[in-house]
Every structure is written in C-alpha cells, then in structure tokens.
CSV table of C-alpha atoms in Angstrom, one decimal:
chain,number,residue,atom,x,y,z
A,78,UNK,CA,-6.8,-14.4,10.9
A,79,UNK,CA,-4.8,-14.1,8.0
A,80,UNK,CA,-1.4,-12.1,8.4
A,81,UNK,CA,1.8,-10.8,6.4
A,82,UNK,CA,4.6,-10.1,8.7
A,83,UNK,CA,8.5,-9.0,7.8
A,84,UNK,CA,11.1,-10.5,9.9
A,85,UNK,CA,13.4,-7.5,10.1
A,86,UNK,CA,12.3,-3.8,11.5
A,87,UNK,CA,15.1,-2.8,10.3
A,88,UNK,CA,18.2,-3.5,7.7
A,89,UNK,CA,21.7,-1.8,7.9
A,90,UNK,CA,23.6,-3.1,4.4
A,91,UNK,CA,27.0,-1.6,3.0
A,92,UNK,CA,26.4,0.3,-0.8
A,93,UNK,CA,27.2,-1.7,-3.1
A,94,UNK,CA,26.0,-4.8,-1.6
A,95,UNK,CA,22.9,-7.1,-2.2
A,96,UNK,CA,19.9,-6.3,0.3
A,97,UNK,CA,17.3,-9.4,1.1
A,98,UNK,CA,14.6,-8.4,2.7
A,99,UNK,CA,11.9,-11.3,3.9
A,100,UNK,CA,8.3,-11.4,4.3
A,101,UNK,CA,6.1,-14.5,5.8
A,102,UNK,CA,2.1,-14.8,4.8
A,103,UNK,CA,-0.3,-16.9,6.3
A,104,UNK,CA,-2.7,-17.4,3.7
A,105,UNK,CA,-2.0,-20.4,1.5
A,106,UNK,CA,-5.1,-19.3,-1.0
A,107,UNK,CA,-3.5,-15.7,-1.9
A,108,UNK,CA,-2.5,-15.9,-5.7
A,109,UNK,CA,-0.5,-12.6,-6.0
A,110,UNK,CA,2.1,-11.2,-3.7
A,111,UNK,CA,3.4,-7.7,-4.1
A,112,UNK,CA,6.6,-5.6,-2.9
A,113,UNK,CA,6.0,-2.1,-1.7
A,114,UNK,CA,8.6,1.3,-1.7
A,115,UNK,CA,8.4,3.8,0.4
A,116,UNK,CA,10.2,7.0,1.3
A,117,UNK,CA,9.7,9.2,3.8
A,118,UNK,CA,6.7,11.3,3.0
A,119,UNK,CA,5.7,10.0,0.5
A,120,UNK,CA,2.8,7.4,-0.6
A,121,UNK,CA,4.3,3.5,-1.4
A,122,UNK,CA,5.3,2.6,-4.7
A,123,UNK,CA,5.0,-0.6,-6.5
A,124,UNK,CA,8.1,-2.9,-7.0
A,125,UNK,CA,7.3,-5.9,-8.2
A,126,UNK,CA,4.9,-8.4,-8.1
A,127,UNK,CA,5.2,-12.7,-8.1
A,128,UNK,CA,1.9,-14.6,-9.2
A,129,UNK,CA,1.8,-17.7,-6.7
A,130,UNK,CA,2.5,-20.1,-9.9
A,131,UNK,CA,5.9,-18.6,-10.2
A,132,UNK,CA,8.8,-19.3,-8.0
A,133,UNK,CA,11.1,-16.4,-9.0
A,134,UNK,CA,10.4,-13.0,-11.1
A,135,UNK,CA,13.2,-10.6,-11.9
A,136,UNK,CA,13.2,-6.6,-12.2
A,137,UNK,CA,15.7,-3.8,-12.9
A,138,UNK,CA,18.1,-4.6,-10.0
A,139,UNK,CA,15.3,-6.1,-7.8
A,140,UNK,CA,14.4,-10.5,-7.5
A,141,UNK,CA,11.1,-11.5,-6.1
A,142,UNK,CA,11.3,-15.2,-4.6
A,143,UNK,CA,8.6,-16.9,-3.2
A,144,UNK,CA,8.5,-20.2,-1.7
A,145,UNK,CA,5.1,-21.8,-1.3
A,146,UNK,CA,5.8,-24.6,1.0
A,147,UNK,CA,6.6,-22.5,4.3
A,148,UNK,CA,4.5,-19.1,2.9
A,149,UNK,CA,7.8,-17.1,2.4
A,150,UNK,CA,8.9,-14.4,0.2
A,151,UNK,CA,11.8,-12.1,-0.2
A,152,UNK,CA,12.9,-8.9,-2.1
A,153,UNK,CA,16.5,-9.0,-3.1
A,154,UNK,CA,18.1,-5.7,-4.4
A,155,UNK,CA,21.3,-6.3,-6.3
A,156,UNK,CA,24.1,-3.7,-5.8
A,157,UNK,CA,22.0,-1.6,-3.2
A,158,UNK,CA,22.8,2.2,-3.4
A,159,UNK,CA,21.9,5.2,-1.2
A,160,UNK,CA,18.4,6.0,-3.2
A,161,UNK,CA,17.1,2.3,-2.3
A,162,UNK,CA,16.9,3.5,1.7
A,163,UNK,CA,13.4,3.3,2.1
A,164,UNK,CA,10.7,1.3,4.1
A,165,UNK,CA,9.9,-1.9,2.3
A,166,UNK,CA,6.7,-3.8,2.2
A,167,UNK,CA,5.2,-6.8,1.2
A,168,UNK,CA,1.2,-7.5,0.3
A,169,UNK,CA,-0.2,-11.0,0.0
A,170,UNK,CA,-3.9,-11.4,-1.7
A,171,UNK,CA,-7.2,-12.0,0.1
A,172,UNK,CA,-9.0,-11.1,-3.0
A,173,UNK,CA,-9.5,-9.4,-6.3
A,174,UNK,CA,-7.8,-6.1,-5.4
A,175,UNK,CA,-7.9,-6.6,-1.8
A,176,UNK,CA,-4.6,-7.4,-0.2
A,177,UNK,CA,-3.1,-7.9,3.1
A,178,UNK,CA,0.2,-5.7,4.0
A,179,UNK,CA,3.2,-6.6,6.4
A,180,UNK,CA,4.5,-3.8,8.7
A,181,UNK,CA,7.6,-2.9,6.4
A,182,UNK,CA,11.1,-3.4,6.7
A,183,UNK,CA,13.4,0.2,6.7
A,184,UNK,CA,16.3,-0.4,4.7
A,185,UNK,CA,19.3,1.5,5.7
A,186,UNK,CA,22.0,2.2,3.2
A,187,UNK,CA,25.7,2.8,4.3
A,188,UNK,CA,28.3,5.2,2.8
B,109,UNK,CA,1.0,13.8,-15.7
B,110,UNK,CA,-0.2,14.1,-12.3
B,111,UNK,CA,-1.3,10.4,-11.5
B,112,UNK,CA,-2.8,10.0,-8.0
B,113,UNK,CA,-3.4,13.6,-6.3
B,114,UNK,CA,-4.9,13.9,-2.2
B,115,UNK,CA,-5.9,17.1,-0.8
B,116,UNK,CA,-4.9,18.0,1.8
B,117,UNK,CA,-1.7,17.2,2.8
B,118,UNK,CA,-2.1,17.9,6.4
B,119,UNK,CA,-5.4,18.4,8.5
B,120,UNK,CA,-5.8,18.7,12.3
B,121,UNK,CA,-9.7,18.2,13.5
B,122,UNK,CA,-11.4,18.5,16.8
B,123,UNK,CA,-13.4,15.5,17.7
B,124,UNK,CA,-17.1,15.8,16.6
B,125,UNK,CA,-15.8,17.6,13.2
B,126,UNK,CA,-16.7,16.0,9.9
B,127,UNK,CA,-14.8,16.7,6.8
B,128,UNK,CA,-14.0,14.6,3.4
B,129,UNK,CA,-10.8,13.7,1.7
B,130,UNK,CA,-9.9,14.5,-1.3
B,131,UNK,CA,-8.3,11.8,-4.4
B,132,UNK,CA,-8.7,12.5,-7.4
B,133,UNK,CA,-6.7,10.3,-10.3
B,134,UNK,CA,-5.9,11.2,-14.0
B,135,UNK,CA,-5.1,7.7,-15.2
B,136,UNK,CA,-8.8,6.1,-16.1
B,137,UNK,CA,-8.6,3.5,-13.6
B,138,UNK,CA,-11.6,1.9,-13.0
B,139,UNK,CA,-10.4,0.9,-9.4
B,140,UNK,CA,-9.6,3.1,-6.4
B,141,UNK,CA,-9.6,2.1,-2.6
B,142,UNK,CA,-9.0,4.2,0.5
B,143,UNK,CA,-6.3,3.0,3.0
B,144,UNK,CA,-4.9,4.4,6.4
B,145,UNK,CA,-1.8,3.7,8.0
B,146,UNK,CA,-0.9,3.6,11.4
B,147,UNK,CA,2.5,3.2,13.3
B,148,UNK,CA,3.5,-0.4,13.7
B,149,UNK,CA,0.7,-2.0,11.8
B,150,UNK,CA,0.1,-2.3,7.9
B,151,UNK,CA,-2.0,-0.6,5.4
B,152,UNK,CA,-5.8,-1.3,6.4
B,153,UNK,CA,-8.5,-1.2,3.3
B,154,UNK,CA,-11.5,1.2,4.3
B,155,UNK,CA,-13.3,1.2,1.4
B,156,UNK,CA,-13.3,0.5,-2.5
B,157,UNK,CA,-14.6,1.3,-5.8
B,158,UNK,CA,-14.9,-0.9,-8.8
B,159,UNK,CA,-15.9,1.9,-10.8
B,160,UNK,CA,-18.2,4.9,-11.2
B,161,UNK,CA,-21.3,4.4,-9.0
B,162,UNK,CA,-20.0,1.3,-7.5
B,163,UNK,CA,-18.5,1.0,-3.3
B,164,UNK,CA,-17.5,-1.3,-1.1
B,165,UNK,CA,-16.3,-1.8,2.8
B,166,UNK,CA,-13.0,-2.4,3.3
B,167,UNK,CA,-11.6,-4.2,6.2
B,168,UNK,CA,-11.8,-0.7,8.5
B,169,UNK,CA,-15.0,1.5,7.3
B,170,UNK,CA,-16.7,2.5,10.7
B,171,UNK,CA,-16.8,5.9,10.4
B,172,UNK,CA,-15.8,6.9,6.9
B,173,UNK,CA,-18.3,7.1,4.0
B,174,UNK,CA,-17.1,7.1,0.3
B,175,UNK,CA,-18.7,7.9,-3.3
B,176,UNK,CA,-17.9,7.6,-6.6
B,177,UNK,CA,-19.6,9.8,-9.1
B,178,UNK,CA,-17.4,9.8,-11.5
B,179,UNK,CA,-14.1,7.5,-12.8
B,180,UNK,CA,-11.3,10.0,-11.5
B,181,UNK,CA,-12.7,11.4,-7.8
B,182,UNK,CA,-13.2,9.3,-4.4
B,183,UNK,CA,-13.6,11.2,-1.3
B,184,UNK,CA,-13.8,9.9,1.6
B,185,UNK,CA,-15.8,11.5,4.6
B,186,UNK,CA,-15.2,11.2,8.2
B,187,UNK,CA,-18.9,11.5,9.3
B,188,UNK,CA,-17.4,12.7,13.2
B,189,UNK,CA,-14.2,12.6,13.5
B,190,UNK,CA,-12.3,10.8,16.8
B,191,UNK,CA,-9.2,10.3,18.3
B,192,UNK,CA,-8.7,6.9,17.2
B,193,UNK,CA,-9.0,8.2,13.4
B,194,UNK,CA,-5.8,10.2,14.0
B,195,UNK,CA,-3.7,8.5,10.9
B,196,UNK,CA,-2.1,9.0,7.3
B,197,UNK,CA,-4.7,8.4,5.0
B,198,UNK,CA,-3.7,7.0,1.3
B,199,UNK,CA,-6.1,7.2,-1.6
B,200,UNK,CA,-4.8,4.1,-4.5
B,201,UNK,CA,-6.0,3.6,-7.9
B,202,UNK,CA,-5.4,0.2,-10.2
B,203,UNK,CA,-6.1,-0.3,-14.1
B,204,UNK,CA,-8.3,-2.9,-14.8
B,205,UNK,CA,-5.7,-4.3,-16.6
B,206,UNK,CA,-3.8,-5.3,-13.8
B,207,UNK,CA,-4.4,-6.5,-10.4
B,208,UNK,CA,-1.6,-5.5,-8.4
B,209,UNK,CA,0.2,-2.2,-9.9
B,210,UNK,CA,-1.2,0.4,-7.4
B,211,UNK,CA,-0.9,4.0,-7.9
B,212,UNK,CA,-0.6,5.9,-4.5
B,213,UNK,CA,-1.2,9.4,-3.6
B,214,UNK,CA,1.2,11.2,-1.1
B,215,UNK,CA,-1.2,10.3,1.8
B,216,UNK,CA,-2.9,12.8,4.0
B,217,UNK,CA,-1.9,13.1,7.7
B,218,UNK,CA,-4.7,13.6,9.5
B,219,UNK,CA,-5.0,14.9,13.6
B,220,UNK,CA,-7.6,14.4,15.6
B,221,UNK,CA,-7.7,16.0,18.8
C-alpha cells in the first residue's frame, strides 16, 4: 500500500546550525507534498508545501526539496534555534484533500 | 480569531459509552476532516466533509459517525466506544482555495478503558 516514512526518529542539531530532515513516499501519482510542525500538545502546523512539478520551494528560514526520481523529500531549516524543537512531519497526496502522513521526525535543539 | 476549536481537551470513557467530539472552526472553510493519531504510526483520515451536508469515510471510520449541518461544526461520534479507540483525536479545516494549508485544532485525548 502506499506509505510516507521519515528516516530519522530522532534529530540532535547544535543552535545555530542547518537542520535536514528527510521523508521517503511511495506513491509516484501524489501531486502535493506537505511539511508538518508540531509541539508538544498541541495540534500540527503547516510549514510548507512543494507541488510535484517543482523541485525546490523556499520559506522564512525553511527549503522544501523534492526529488521525484527516488520519491524523496526533505525539510531544511536554516540557522535552527531552540523554538524550531518540535516533531516534524511530512504528508504525500492520495487525493484531493486526502493525504498520507510519515510518523515524524523530533527535532532536538542544542544550547 | 479563534481558528480551529475541539472540545474537550481530555475525555476518559468506559467501553460501551458513546459520546461526540466537538470541532467547530471560524474561518469559512468549506473542508474539514477528522483524524486520530496514535503512537508510532501517522495521522489516519476518519472522515471528511466537502461542505455543509456533504460526508465522507476516511481511511479509519469503523466506529465513528460524522455530520455537517452547518459550514463551521463537525462532530464526530463514537457510537460505542473501545479500547482500541484510545487516541488523540484532531479535527482539520482547509479553504477551498487551497489544497494543502490545514488548520488544526489542539486535538482531543481520548481514554478508553
């Protein structure tokens, strides 16, 4: 069946420095992809999102790259700081509105 | 500006109880879904709404029933409520205008015992 998995549980990065954070999808149909925050408590919160005829899409600190050929995408926060340590998650399309999610990734931020 | 609001925030049922799920959402999105979200696993779709009066199954409904009588409240009911329904429950809501910015609620964690 179709799946959307992280590679990391877990990621330990320094302030200051760049976090990537890497999701692989299985469907090759899905059109939209999607990054997910979220904190402890609290319900996720949209990041950013990469349409599949785009490679790369840019936010406020955050990249979004997405490689069709081997079904990968990553999250790249520039300059990470304390108030990025959250669980991260991407979502891959199965269909208007419906999307498959990955497990997350908990990014930990060190002082 | 209140956005996406779920009451409650905690619940704690016995097995055979029903109850319903509160979402209600401020922004006029025509699109709200229910999702739950287990340890280890991803966010599951239980069920959907393109807009007043209009449902769908998600990829998880046994068990849960939804409505929509209006654009801004979806409950969702557990119908009997089991073990295996112990979870945090998110209620979401998209604009029309866009496919993938999702509003969430804070989730409901929900205990069955």
């Amino acid at each position: 069946g179709e799946s959307v998995g992280l590679h990391l549980p877990t990621l330990s990065v320094q302030e200051g420095d760049n976090s990537i954070i890497n999701c692989a999808y299985s469907n090759s149909a899905s059109d939209y992809f999607i990054w997910y925050k979220q904190e402890s408590g609290k319900g996720p919160q949209f990041i950013i999102d990469i349409r599949s005829n785009m490679d790369k899409r840019q936010g406020q600190r955050v990249t979004v790259l997405l490689n069709k050929t081997v079904k990968h995408l990553s999250l790249q926060i520039a300059a990470t700081q304390p108030g990025d340590s959250a669980v991260y998650f991407c979502a891959a399309s199965v269909g208007t509105y419906k999307y498959i999610f990955g497990t997350g990734t908990r990014l930990k931020v060190l002082a | 500006n209140a956005g996406v609001t779920q009451t409650p925030k905690f619940q704690v049922l016995k097995t055979g109880q029903s109850m319903t799920l509160q979402c209600a959402q401020d922004m006029n999105h025509e699109y709200m879904s229910w999702y739950r979200q287990d340890p280890g696993m991803g966010l599951r779709l239980i069920h959907y709404s393109v807009g007043a009066g209009i449902t769908d199954q998600g990829e998880v409904p046994n068990g849960y029933n939804v409505s929509r009588s209006t654009t801004e409240d979806f409950p969702l009911r557990l119908l009997s409520a089991a073990p295996s329904q112990t979870s945090v429950y998110f209620c979401a809501s998209t604009s029309g205008g866009s496919v993938t910015e999702a509003f969430f609620g804070q989730g409901t964690r929900l205990t069955v015992v």
